[in-house]
PDB file of C-alpha atoms in Angstrom:
ATOM      1  CA  UNK A   8     159.812 119.794   1.455  1.00 63.00           C
ATOM      2  CA  UNK A   9     158.612 116.479   0.135  1.00 73.00           C
ATOM      3  CA  UNK A  10     157.060 116.503  -3.251  1.00 85.00           C
ATOM      4  CA  UNK A  11     153.379 116.840  -3.452  1.00 91.00           C
ATOM      5  CA  UNK A  12     150.995 115.729  -6.208  1.00 94.00           C
ATOM      6  CA  UNK A  13     147.414 116.765  -6.979  1.00 97.00           C
ATOM      7  CA  UNK A  14     144.496 114.571  -5.854  1.00 97.00           C
ATOM      8  CA  UNK A  15     140.808 114.995  -5.559  1.00 97.00           C
ATOM      9  CA  UNK A  16     138.998 115.234  -2.206  1.00 98.00           C
ATOM     10  CA  UNK A  17     135.401 113.967  -2.374  1.00 98.00           C
ATOM     11  CA  UNK A  18     132.945 114.941   0.360  1.00 98.00           C
ATOM     12  CA  UNK A  19     129.710 113.331   0.960  1.00 96.00           C
ATOM     13  CA  UNK A  20     127.218 114.809   3.458  1.00 95.00           C
ATOM     14  CA  UNK A  21     124.326 112.572   4.061  1.00 93.00           C
ATOM     15  CA  UNK A  22     122.020 111.049   6.697  1.00 91.00           C
ATOM     16  CA  UNK A  23     123.922 108.926   9.265  1.00 91.00           C
ATOM     17  CA  UNK A  24     121.873 105.737   8.153  1.00 90.00           C
ATOM     18  CA  UNK A  25     123.559 105.856   4.695  1.00 91.00           C
ATOM     19  CA  UNK A  26     127.049 105.781   6.143  1.00 93.00           C
ATOM     20  CA  UNK A  27     127.839 102.089   5.842  1.00 94.00           C
ATOM     21  CA  UNK A  28     126.482 101.710   2.446  1.00 94.00           C
ATOM     22  CA  UNK A  29     128.520 104.635   1.098  1.00 95.00           C
ATOM     23  CA  UNK A  30     131.705 103.432   2.695  1.00 95.00           C
ATOM     24  CA  UNK A  31     131.170 100.133   0.924  1.00 95.00           C
ATOM     25  CA  UNK A  32     130.755 101.994  -2.381  1.00 96.00           C
ATOM     26  CA  UNK A  33     133.930 103.835  -1.662  1.00 96.00           C
ATOM     27  CA  UNK A  34     136.043 100.905  -1.002  1.00 96.00           C
ATOM     28  CA  UNK A  35     134.648  98.744  -3.695  1.00 96.00           C
ATOM     29  CA  UNK A  36     135.150 101.544  -6.287  1.00 97.00           C
ATOM     30  CA  UNK A  37     138.883 101.690  -5.474  1.00 95.00           C
ATOM     31  CA  UNK A  38     138.970 104.110  -2.669  1.00 95.00           C
ATOM     32  CA  UNK A  39     141.866 103.400  -0.183  1.00 92.00           C
ATOM     33  CA  UNK A  40     140.345 104.987   2.887  1.00 93.00           C
ATOM     34  CA  UNK A  41     137.935 107.475   4.207  1.00 95.00           C
ATOM     35  CA  UNK A  42     137.443 109.650   7.245  1.00 96.00           C
ATOM     36  CA  UNK A  43     133.978 110.315   8.842  1.00 96.00           C
ATOM     37  CA  UNK A  44     132.676 113.211  10.949  1.00 96.00           C
ATOM     38  CA  UNK A  45     129.419 113.643  12.656  1.00 95.00           C
ATOM     39  CA  UNK A  46     127.598 116.889  12.142  1.00 95.00           C
ATOM     40  CA  UNK A  47     124.074 118.375  11.887  1.00 93.00           C
ATOM     41  CA  UNK A  48     122.501 120.825   9.440  1.00 91.00           C
ATOM     42  CA  UNK A  49     119.867 122.047   7.213  1.00 88.00           C
ATOM     43  CA  UNK A  50     119.248 121.830   3.487  1.00 82.00           C
ATOM     44  CA  UNK A  51     119.038 119.254   0.758  1.00 71.00           C
ATOM     45  CA  UNK A  52     121.264 116.887   2.716  1.00 69.00           C
ATOM     46  CA  UNK A  53     118.953 116.776   5.686  1.00 61.00           C
ATOM     47  CA  UNK A  54     115.380 117.618   4.993  1.00 53.00           C
ATOM     48  CA  UNK A  55     114.128 114.184   5.354  1.00 45.00           C
ATOM     49  CA  UNK A  56     116.291 113.626   8.415  1.00 47.00           C
ATOM     50  CA  UNK A  57     114.587 116.584  10.044  1.00 47.00           C
ATOM     51  CA  UNK A  58     111.216 115.303   9.302  1.00 46.00           C
ATOM     52  CA  UNK A  59     112.153 112.116  10.883  1.00 44.00           C
ATOM     53  CA  UNK A  60     113.778 113.873  13.806  1.00 42.00           C
ATOM     54  CA  UNK A  61     110.237 114.965  14.935  1.00 39.00           C
ATOM     55  CA  UNK A  62     109.475 111.218  15.396  1.00 38.00           C
ATOM     56  CA  UNK A  63     112.540 109.727  16.701  1.00 37.00           C
ATOM     57  CA  UNK A  64     113.907 112.717  18.449  1.00 32.00           C
ATOM     58  CA  UNK A  65     117.462 112.730  16.954  1.00 39.00           C
ATOM     59  CA  UNK A  66     118.823 114.289  13.701  1.00 55.00           C
ATOM     60  CA  UNK A  67     122.345 113.574  12.466  1.00 87.00           C
ATOM     61  CA  UNK A  68     124.434 113.884   9.395  1.00 94.00           C
ATOM     62  CA  UNK A  69     127.722 112.455   8.485  1.00 95.00           C
ATOM     63  CA  UNK A  70     130.396 113.860   6.294  1.00 97.00           C
ATOM     64  CA  UNK A  71     132.522 111.078   4.565  1.00 97.00           C
ATOM     65  CA  UNK A  72     135.723 112.459   3.109  1.00 97.00           C
ATOM     66  CA  UNK A  73     137.758 110.459   0.568  1.00 97.00           C
ATOM     67  CA  UNK A  74     140.983 111.547  -1.054  1.00 97.00           C
ATOM     68  CA  UNK A  75     141.596 109.816  -4.392  1.00 97.00           C
ATOM     69  CA  UNK A  76     144.641 110.092  -6.651  1.00 96.00           C
ATOM     70  CA  UNK A  77     142.814 108.801  -9.760  1.00 95.00           C
ATOM     71  CA  UNK A  78     140.030 111.255 -10.778  1.00 95.00           C
ATOM     72  CA  UNK A  79     138.179 108.474 -12.585  1.00 96.00           C
ATOM     73  CA  UNK A  80     137.657 106.589  -9.359  1.00 96.00           C
ATOM     74  CA  UNK A  81     136.331 109.716  -7.821  1.00 96.00           C
ATOM     75  CA  UNK A  82     133.896 110.289 -10.610  1.00 95.00           C
ATOM     76  CA  UNK A  83     132.727 106.735 -10.343  1.00 96.00           C
ATOM     77  CA  UNK A  84     131.962 107.013  -6.714  1.00 96.00           C
ATOM     78  CA  UNK A  85     130.095 110.311  -7.221  1.00 95.00           C
ATOM     79  CA  UNK A  86     127.902 108.588  -9.914  1.00 93.00           C
ATOM     80  CA  UNK A  87     127.223 105.541  -7.693  1.00 94.00           C
ATOM     81  CA  UNK A  88     126.484 107.626  -4.682  1.00 93.00           C
ATOM     82  CA  UNK A  89     124.299 110.050  -6.537  1.00 89.00           C
ATOM     83  CA  UNK A  90     122.256 107.334  -8.240  1.00 88.00           C
ATOM     84  CA  UNK A  91     121.818 105.168  -5.253  1.00 83.00           C
ATOM     85  CA  UNK A  92     121.399 107.602  -2.307  1.00 78.00           C
ATOM     86  CA  UNK A  93     120.322 111.129  -3.343  1.00 75.00           C
ATOM     87  CA  UNK A  94     116.945 110.063  -4.765  1.00 69.00           C
ATOM     88  CA  UNK A  95     115.072 108.528  -1.906  1.00 62.00           C
ATOM     89  CA  UNK A  96     117.577 109.905   0.675  1.00 65.00           C
ATOM     90  CA  UNK A  97     119.062 113.349   1.035  1.00 76.00           C
ATOM     91  CA  UNK A  98     122.615 114.222   0.476  1.00 87.00           C
ATOM     92  CA  UNK A  99     125.201 116.386  -1.215  1.00 92.00           C
ATOM     93  CA  UNK A 100     128.532 115.636  -2.737  1.00 94.00           C
ATOM     94  CA  UNK A 101     131.351 118.009  -3.811  1.00 96.00           C
ATOM     95  CA  UNK A 102     134.879 117.766  -4.979  1.00 97.00           C
ATOM     96  CA  UNK A 103     137.928 119.876  -4.230  1.00 97.00           C
ATOM     97  CA  UNK A 104     141.459 119.836  -5.513  1.00 96.00           C
ATOM     98  CA  UNK A 105     144.160 118.982  -2.780  1.00 97.00           C
ATOM     99  CA  UNK A 106     147.830 118.391  -2.607  1.00 96.00           C
ATOM    100  CA  UNK A 107     149.059 115.196  -1.193  1.00 94.00           C
ATOM    101  CA  UNK A 108     152.161 113.522  -0.111  1.00 89.00           C
ATOM    102  CA  UNK A 109     152.927 109.778  -0.621  1.00 84.00           C
ATOM    103  CA  UNK A 110     150.669 109.371  -3.616  1.00 84.00           C
ATOM    104  CA  UNK A 111     150.812 105.643  -3.423  1.00 83.00           C
ATOM    105  CA  UNK A 112     148.568 105.815  -0.160  1.00 85.00           C
ATOM    106  CA  UNK A 113     145.634 107.294  -2.102  1.00 89.00           C
TER     107      UNK A 113
ATOM    108  CA  UNK B   9     129.985 111.352 -14.934  1.00 63.00           C
ATOM    109  CA  UNK B  10     127.276 113.961 -14.208  1.00 72.00           C
ATOM    110  CA  UNK B  11     128.283 117.562 -15.166  1.00 85.00           C
ATOM    111  CA  UNK B  12     129.870 119.642 -12.312  1.00 91.00           C
ATOM    112  CA  UNK B  13     129.947 123.212 -11.860  1.00 94.00           C
ATOM    113  CA  UNK B  14     131.994 125.636  -9.722  1.00 97.00           C
ATOM    114  CA  UNK B  15     130.710 127.011  -6.497  1.00 97.00           C
ATOM    115  CA  UNK B  16     132.144 128.452  -3.308  1.00 97.00           C
ATOM    116  CA  UNK B  17     132.402 126.743   0.029  1.00 98.00           C
ATOM    117  CA  UNK B  18     132.433 129.139   2.921  1.00 98.00           C
ATOM    118  CA  UNK B  19     133.650 127.957   6.321  1.00 98.00           C
ATOM    119  CA  UNK B  20     132.993 129.797   9.491  1.00 96.00           C
ATOM    120  CA  UNK B  21     134.805 128.596  12.671  1.00 95.00           C
ATOM    121  CA  UNK B  22     133.566 130.387  15.754  1.00 93.00           C
ATOM    122  CA  UNK B  23     132.337 129.916  19.340  1.00 90.00           C
ATOM    123  CA  UNK B  24     129.342 127.645  19.663  1.00 91.00           C
ATOM    124  CA  UNK B  25     127.269 130.498  21.181  1.00 90.00           C
ATOM    125  CA  UNK B  26     127.282 132.240  17.901  1.00 91.00           C
ATOM    126  CA  UNK B  27     125.970 129.376  15.907  1.00 93.00           C
ATOM    127  CA  UNK B  28     122.270 130.041  15.716  1.00 93.00           C
ATOM    128  CA  UNK B  29     122.757 133.778  14.840  1.00 94.00           C
ATOM    129  CA  UNK B  30     125.176 132.916  12.075  1.00 95.00           C
ATOM    130  CA  UNK B  31     122.923 130.169  10.709  1.00 95.00           C
ATOM    131  CA  UNK B  32     120.179 132.889  10.561  1.00 95.00           C
ATOM    132  CA  UNK B  33     122.503 135.254   8.579  1.00 96.00           C
ATOM    133  CA  UNK B  34     123.295 132.352   6.180  1.00 96.00           C
ATOM    134  CA  UNK B  35     119.624 131.507   5.392  1.00 96.00           C
ATOM    135  CA  UNK B  36     118.449 135.199   5.172  1.00 96.00           C
ATOM    136  CA  UNK B  37     121.129 136.070   2.854  1.00 96.00           C
ATOM    137  CA  UNK B  38     120.204 133.321   0.449  1.00 95.00           C
ATOM    138  CA  UNK B  39     122.003 130.137   1.526  1.00 95.00           C
ATOM    139  CA  UNK B  40     120.163 127.031   0.831  1.00 92.00           C
ATOM    140  CA  UNK B  41     121.587 124.967   3.683  1.00 93.00           C
ATOM    141  CA  UNK B  42     124.562 124.436   5.850  1.00 95.00           C
ATOM    142  CA  UNK B  43     126.401 121.809   7.799  1.00 96.00           C
ATOM    143  CA  UNK B  44     127.798 122.158  11.298  1.00 96.00           C
ATOM    144  CA  UNK B  45     130.530 120.224  12.980  1.00 96.00           C
ATOM    145  CA  UNK B  46     131.687 120.456  16.650  1.00 95.00           C
ATOM    146  CA  UNK B  47     135.406 121.116  17.289  1.00 95.00           C
ATOM    147  CA  UNK B  48     137.883 122.636  19.571  1.00 93.00           C
ATOM    148  CA  UNK B  49     141.034 124.564  18.948  1.00 91.00           C
ATOM    149  CA  UNK B  50     143.346 127.467  19.627  1.00 88.00           C
ATOM    150  CA  UNK B  51     143.697 130.819  17.883  1.00 82.00           C
ATOM    151  CA  UNK B  52     141.752 133.920  16.926  1.00 71.00           C
ATOM    152  CA  UNK B  53     138.684 131.886  16.665  1.00 70.00           C
ATOM    153  CA  UNK B  54     138.705 130.775  20.312  1.00 62.00           C
ATOM    154  CA  UNK B  55     140.794 133.005  22.524  1.00 54.00           C
ATOM    155  CA  UNK B  56     137.832 134.370  24.428  1.00 45.00           C
ATOM    156  CA  UNK B  57     136.290 130.892  24.714  1.00 47.00           C
ATOM    157  CA  UNK B  58     139.388 129.658  26.343  1.00 47.00           C
ATOM    158  CA  UNK B  59     139.389 132.361  28.782  1.00 46.00           C
ATOM    159  CA  UNK B  60     135.621 131.625  29.608  1.00 44.00           C
ATOM    160  CA  UNK B  61     136.629 127.945  29.700  1.00 42.00           C
ATOM    161  CA  UNK B  62     138.546 128.561  32.879  1.00 39.00           C
ATOM    162  CA  UNK B  63     135.341 129.627  34.444  1.00 37.00           C
ATOM    163  CA  UNK B  64     132.638 127.278  33.070  1.00 36.00           C
ATOM    164  CA  UNK B  65     134.894 124.234  32.434  1.00 31.00           C
ATOM    165  CA  UNK B  66     134.012 123.815  28.753  1.00 39.00           C
ATOM    166  CA  UNK B  67     135.471 125.129  25.460  1.00 55.00           C
ATOM    167  CA  UNK B  68     133.877 124.499  22.148  1.00 87.00           C
ATOM    168  CA  UNK B  69     133.933 125.759  18.589  1.00 94.00           C
ATOM    169  CA  UNK B  70     131.718 124.979  15.566  1.00 95.00           C
ATOM    170  CA  UNK B  71     132.598 124.914  12.067  1.00 97.00           C
ATOM    171  CA  UNK B  72     129.651 125.920   9.837  1.00 97.00           C
ATOM    172  CA  UNK B  73     130.110 125.025   6.229  1.00 97.00           C
ATOM    173  CA  UNK B  74     127.906 126.593   3.425  1.00 97.00           C
ATOM    174  CA  UNK B  75     128.170 125.797  -0.241  1.00 97.00           C
ATOM    175  CA  UNK B  76     126.907 128.537  -2.537  1.00 97.00           C
ATOM    176  CA  UNK B  77     126.554 128.672  -6.168  1.00 96.00           C
ATOM    177  CA  UNK B  78     126.372 132.490  -6.373  1.00 95.00           C
ATOM    178  CA  UNK B  79     129.566 134.132  -5.104  1.00 95.00           C
ATOM    179  CA  UNK B  80     127.828 137.447  -4.434  1.00 96.00           C
ATOM    180  CA  UNK B  81     125.740 135.574  -1.859  1.00 96.00           C
ATOM    181  CA  UNK B  82     128.899 134.138  -0.222  1.00 96.00           C
ATOM    182  CA  UNK B  83     130.483 137.569  -0.081  1.00 95.00           C
ATOM    183  CA  UNK B  84     127.366 139.072   1.530  1.00 96.00           C
ATOM    184  CA  UNK B  85     127.515 136.322   4.237  1.00 96.00           C
ATOM    185  CA  UNK B  86     131.187 136.829   4.868  1.00 95.00           C
ATOM    186  CA  UNK B  87     130.619 140.629   5.233  1.00 93.00           C
ATOM    187  CA  UNK B  88     127.635 140.240   7.649  1.00 94.00           C
ATOM    188  CA  UNK B  89     129.384 137.547   9.806  1.00 93.00           C
ATOM    189  CA  UNK B  90     132.687 139.609   9.940  1.00 89.00           C
ATOM    190  CA  UNK B  91     130.907 142.876  10.802  1.00 88.00           C
ATOM    191  CA  UNK B  92     128.616 141.164  13.430  1.00 83.00           C
ATOM    192  CA  UNK B  93     130.620 138.549  15.087  1.00 78.00           C
ATOM    193  CA  UNK B  94     134.307 138.919  14.914  1.00 75.00           C
ATOM    194  CA  UNK B  95     134.604 142.081  16.827  1.00 69.00           C
ATOM    195  CA  UNK B  96     133.293 141.263  20.234  1.00 62.00           C
ATOM    196  CA  UNK B  97     133.426 137.466  19.586  1.00 65.00           C
ATOM    197  CA  UNK B  98     136.241 135.447  18.035  1.00 76.00           C
ATOM    198  CA  UNK B  99     136.070 133.691  14.686  1.00 87.00           C
ATOM    199  CA  UNK B 100     137.682 132.834  11.325  1.00 92.00           C
ATOM    200  CA  UNK B 101     136.014 132.754   7.964  1.00 94.00           C
ATOM    201  CA  UNK B 102     137.642 131.360   4.695  1.00 96.00           C
ATOM    202  CA  UNK B 103     136.505 130.475   1.236  1.00 97.00           C
ATOM    203  CA  UNK B 104     137.257 127.580  -1.104  1.00 97.00           C
ATOM    204  CA  UNK B 105     136.446 126.742  -4.682  1.00 96.00           C
ATOM    205  CA  UNK B 106     134.650 123.372  -4.851  1.00 97.00           C
ATOM    206  CA  UNK B 107     132.928 121.470  -7.785  1.00 96.00           C
ATOM    207  CA  UNK B 108     129.260 120.572  -7.148  1.00 94.00           C
ATOM    208  CA  UNK B 109     126.592 118.480  -8.949  1.00 89.00           C
ATOM    209  CA  UNK B 110     122.973 119.635  -9.118  1.00 84.00           C
ATOM    210  CA  UNK B 111     123.725 123.368  -8.996  1.00 84.00           C
ATOM    211  CA  UNK B 112     120.008 124.220  -8.395  1.00 83.00           C
ATOM    212  CA  UNK B 113     120.428 122.717  -4.809  1.00 85.00           C
ATOM    213  CA  UNK B 114     122.873 125.384  -3.871  1.00 89.00           C
TER     214      UNK B 114
ATOM    215  CA  UNK C  24     133.398 142.795   0.235  1.00 64.00           C
ATOM    216  CA  UNK C  25     136.469 142.897   2.325  1.00 72.00           C
ATOM    217  CA  UNK C  26     139.670 142.080   0.417  1.00 85.00           C
ATOM    218  CA  UNK C  27     140.684 138.399   0.588  1.00 91.00           C
ATOM    219  CA  UNK C  28     144.157 136.886   0.223  1.00 94.00           C
ATOM    220  CA  UNK C  29     145.379 133.446  -0.636  1.00 97.00           C
ATOM    221  CA  UNK C  30     146.591 131.149   2.161  1.00 97.00           C
ATOM    222  CA  UNK C  31     147.260 127.383   2.677  1.00 97.00           C
ATOM    223  CA  UNK C  32     144.972 125.128   4.651  1.00 98.00           C
ATOM    224  CA  UNK C  33     146.771 122.156   6.099  1.00 98.00           C
ATOM    225  CA  UNK C  34     144.786 119.193   7.295  1.00 98.00           C
ATOM    226  CA  UNK C  35     146.363 116.406   9.333  1.00 96.00           C
ATOM    227  CA  UNK C  36     144.294 113.288   9.933  1.00 95.00           C
ATOM    228  CA  UNK C  37     145.811 110.963  12.593  1.00 93.00           C
ATOM    229  CA  UNK C  38     145.248 108.889  15.636  1.00 90.00           C
ATOM    230  CA  UNK C  39     143.977 110.900  18.566  1.00 91.00           C
ATOM    231  CA  UNK C  40     146.974 110.062  20.647  1.00 90.00           C
ATOM    232  CA  UNK C  41     149.174 112.072  18.430  1.00 91.00           C
ATOM    233  CA  UNK C  42     147.024 115.236  18.734  1.00 93.00           C
ATOM    234  CA  UNK C  43     149.006 117.209  21.422  1.00 94.00           C
ATOM    235  CA  UNK C  44     152.419 116.561  19.933  1.00 94.00           C
ATOM    236  CA  UNK C  45     151.237 117.617  16.495  1.00 95.00           C
ATOM    237  CA  UNK C  46     149.637 120.852  18.017  1.00 95.00           C
ATOM    238  CA  UNK C  47     152.906 121.604  19.558  1.00 95.00           C
ATOM    239  CA  UNK C  48     154.652 121.303  16.157  1.00 96.00           C
ATOM    240  CA  UNK C  49     152.118 123.578  14.607  1.00 96.00           C
ATOM    241  CA  UNK C  50     152.503 126.265  17.135  1.00 96.00           C
ATOM    242  CA  UNK C  51     156.300 126.035  17.428  1.00 96.00           C
ATOM    243  CA  UNK C  52     156.813 126.186  13.656  1.00 96.00           C
ATOM    244  CA  UNK C  53     154.806 129.495  13.493  1.00 95.00           C
ATOM    245  CA  UNK C  54     151.166 128.503  13.208  1.00 95.00           C
ATOM    246  CA  UNK C  55     148.882 130.964  14.832  1.00 92.00           C
ATOM    247  CA  UNK C  56     146.032 128.519  15.649  1.00 93.00           C
ATOM    248  CA  UNK C  57     144.358 125.290  14.678  1.00 95.00           C
ATOM    249  CA  UNK C  58     141.027 123.654  14.859  1.00 96.00           C
ATOM    250  CA  UNK C  59     140.415 119.956  15.775  1.00 96.00           C
ATOM    251  CA  UNK C  60     137.588 117.683  14.863  1.00 96.00           C
ATOM    252  CA  UNK C  61     136.983 114.182  16.151  1.00 95.00           C
ATOM    253  CA  UNK C  62     136.224 111.546  13.532  1.00 95.00           C
ATOM    254  CA  UNK C  63     136.641 107.832  12.641  1.00 93.00           C
ATOM    255  CA  UNK C  64     137.618 106.105   9.423  1.00 91.00           C
ATOM    256  CA  UNK C  65     139.628 103.593   7.610  1.00 88.00           C
ATOM    257  CA  UNK C  66     142.895 103.718   5.564  1.00 82.00           C
ATOM    258  CA  UNK C  67     146.435 104.581   6.098  1.00 71.00           C
ATOM    259  CA  UNK C  68     145.558 107.230   8.735  1.00 70.00           C
ATOM    260  CA  UNK C  69     144.051 104.632  11.006  1.00 62.00           C
ATOM    261  CA  UNK C  70     145.086 100.992  10.367  1.00 54.00           C
ATOM    262  CA  UNK C  71     147.080 100.753  13.538  1.00 45.00           C
ATOM    263  CA  UNK C  72     144.306 102.403  15.525  1.00 47.00           C
ATOM    264  CA  UNK C  73     141.917  99.793  14.314  1.00 46.00           C
ATOM    265  CA  UNK C  74     144.281  97.003  15.449  1.00 46.00           C
ATOM    266  CA  UNK C  75     144.334  98.542  18.743  1.00 45.00           C
ATOM    267  CA  UNK C  76     140.680  98.947  18.673  1.00 42.00           C
ATOM    268  CA  UNK C  77     140.168  95.295  19.026  1.00 39.00           C
ATOM    269  CA  UNK C  78     141.988  95.436  22.394  1.00 38.00           C
ATOM    270  CA  UNK C  79     140.770  98.763  24.027  1.00 37.00           C
ATOM    271  CA  UNK C  80     137.343  98.929  22.403  1.00 31.00           C
ATOM    272  CA  UNK C  81     137.549 102.394  20.991  1.00 39.00           C
ATOM    273  CA  UNK C  82     138.949 103.723  17.669  1.00 55.00           C
ATOM    274  CA  UNK C  83     139.319 107.435  16.998  1.00 87.00           C
ATOM    275  CA  UNK C  84     140.842 109.935  14.530  1.00 93.00           C
ATOM    276  CA  UNK C  85     141.313 113.651  14.741  1.00 95.00           C
ATOM    277  CA  UNK C  86     141.585 116.035  12.011  1.00 97.00           C
ATOM    278  CA  UNK C  87     143.748 119.019  12.821  1.00 97.00           C
ATOM    279  CA  UNK C  88     143.199 121.965  10.526  1.00 97.00           C
ATOM    280  CA  UNK C  89     145.647 124.861  10.256  1.00 97.00           C
ATOM    281  CA  UNK C  90     145.309 127.858   8.063  1.00 97.00           C
ATOM    282  CA  UNK C  91     148.726 129.506   7.343  1.00 97.00           C
ATOM    283  CA  UNK C  92     149.430 132.723   5.251  1.00 96.00           C
ATOM    284  CA  UNK C  93     153.151 131.754   4.656  1.00 95.00           C
ATOM    285  CA  UNK C  94     153.419 128.596   2.613  1.00 95.00           C
ATOM    286  CA  UNK C  95     157.052 127.926   3.951  1.00 96.00           C
ATOM    287  CA  UNK C  96     155.541 127.600   7.480  1.00 96.00           C
ATOM    288  CA  UNK C  97     153.118 125.058   6.109  1.00 96.00           C
ATOM    289  CA  UNK C  98     155.826 123.185   4.358  1.00 95.00           C
ATOM    290  CA  UNK C  99     157.882 122.944   7.532  1.00 96.00           C
ATOM    291  CA  UNK C 100     154.936 121.621   9.524  1.00 96.00           C
ATOM    292  CA  UNK C 101     154.217 119.035   6.907  1.00 95.00           C
ATOM    293  CA  UNK C 102     157.837 117.956   6.988  1.00 93.00           C
ATOM    294  CA  UNK C 103     158.092 117.718  10.783  1.00 94.00           C
ATOM    295  CA  UNK C 104     154.780 115.778  11.094  1.00 93.00           C
ATOM    296  CA  UNK C 105     155.557 113.369   8.356  1.00 89.00           C
ATOM    297  CA  UNK C 106     158.963 112.616   9.656  1.00 87.00           C
ATOM    298  CA  UNK C 107     157.869 112.335  13.357  1.00 83.00           C
ATOM    299  CA  UNK C 108     154.431 110.701  13.159  1.00 78.00           C
ATOM    300  CA  UNK C 109     153.773 108.880   9.942  1.00 75.00           C
ATOM    301  CA  UNK C 110     156.278 106.160  10.433  1.00 69.00           C
ATOM    302  CA  UNK C 111     155.403 104.430  13.615  1.00 62.00           C
ATOM    303  CA  UNK C 112     152.035 105.982  13.705  1.00 65.00           C
ATOM    304  CA  UNK C 113     149.446 106.380  10.999  1.00 76.00           C
ATOM    305  CA  UNK C 114     148.329 109.469   9.333  1.00 87.00           C
ATOM    306  CA  UNK C 115     147.680 111.417   6.287  1.00 92.00           C
ATOM    307  CA  UNK C 116     148.316 115.238   5.478  1.00 94.00           C
ATOM    308  CA  UNK C 117     147.075 117.303   2.645  1.00 96.00           C
ATOM    309  CA  UNK C 118     147.092 120.909   1.525  1.00 97.00           C
ATOM    310  CA  UNK C 119     144.460 123.166  -0.009  1.00 97.00           C
ATOM    311  CA  UNK C 120     144.385 126.693  -1.226  1.00 96.00           C
ATOM    312  CA  UNK C 121     142.004 129.010   0.590  1.00 97.00           C
ATOM    313  CA  UNK C 122     141.085 132.519   0.620  1.00 96.00           C
ATOM    314  CA  UNK C 123     141.142 134.360   3.872  1.00 94.00           C
ATOM    315  CA  UNK C 124     140.262 137.705   5.437  1.00 89.00           C
ATOM    316  CA  UNK C 125     142.342 139.490   7.918  1.00 84.00           C
ATOM    317  CA  UNK C 126     145.582 138.005   6.730  1.00 84.00           C
ATOM    318  CA  UNK C 127     147.520 139.163   9.940  1.00 83.00           C
ATOM    319  CA  UNK C 128     145.569 136.580  11.907  1.00 85.00           C
ATOM    320  CA  UNK C 129     147.186 133.723  10.129  1.00 89.00           C
TER     321      UNK C 129
END
């Protein structure tokens, strides 16, 4: 099999309205890409969305996944997202170790 | 960077009709939130859904993700979900180690 | 709690048009199931999709998740998918260690 190397997968689950701003942080901090999935839920990532849902009739979360070869870049994104979005808005962020191929892509 | 700590991410992939019952188990067992994603698939999580799909014309799975700081709570949820839903219904459950910020949220 | 064992979760993020061909590789290589989630994104998994999006007006990715007890089967799928789909098409693949119950299902 092709050689793999370790990298960090960063997952950010937040209200959909934060999506574009967080994607900008990811790319400006040095991320080389991301994938976004629509979801729903309950908890500290969505309390305020649920409140608003009673008004606007919709309630949605996104999970933004970013795989990053350089842990320092991942940490920088975590810090920026936490500082900028998880005070007034709701969200969670978590990190996992993954194995990747073609390290130069991440 | 902010200090991280270890936690357990529990993923339950099952037929959509089980979603609400499993969410109730998660919250009653001490989970502080969850995120849900719609999907499709093939395997031991969906065999029966596929059978039914030929009748009702739709076939859907959900993945319910729960991050839990206390492993004993995660184990309790796994036991309850396995006992209650993976006999008559179909589903898979798996656990992963993740790093989280703001441990008090999980 | 029920006994768990280690397994490999393989995630393939690629253009939706590759979905069926990759699912066939997964099952023929010995995978016992998979789950598929629709998403969107930016990066080496989607550059060409984005180009095409300007023509056809839609842009979509899928993430195909496969949990496999036998690492050699996972490696075989990675090799086949990388060789067959990540040249002309775009995609990323990564592996994670997970804990599973009911090992005979994977």
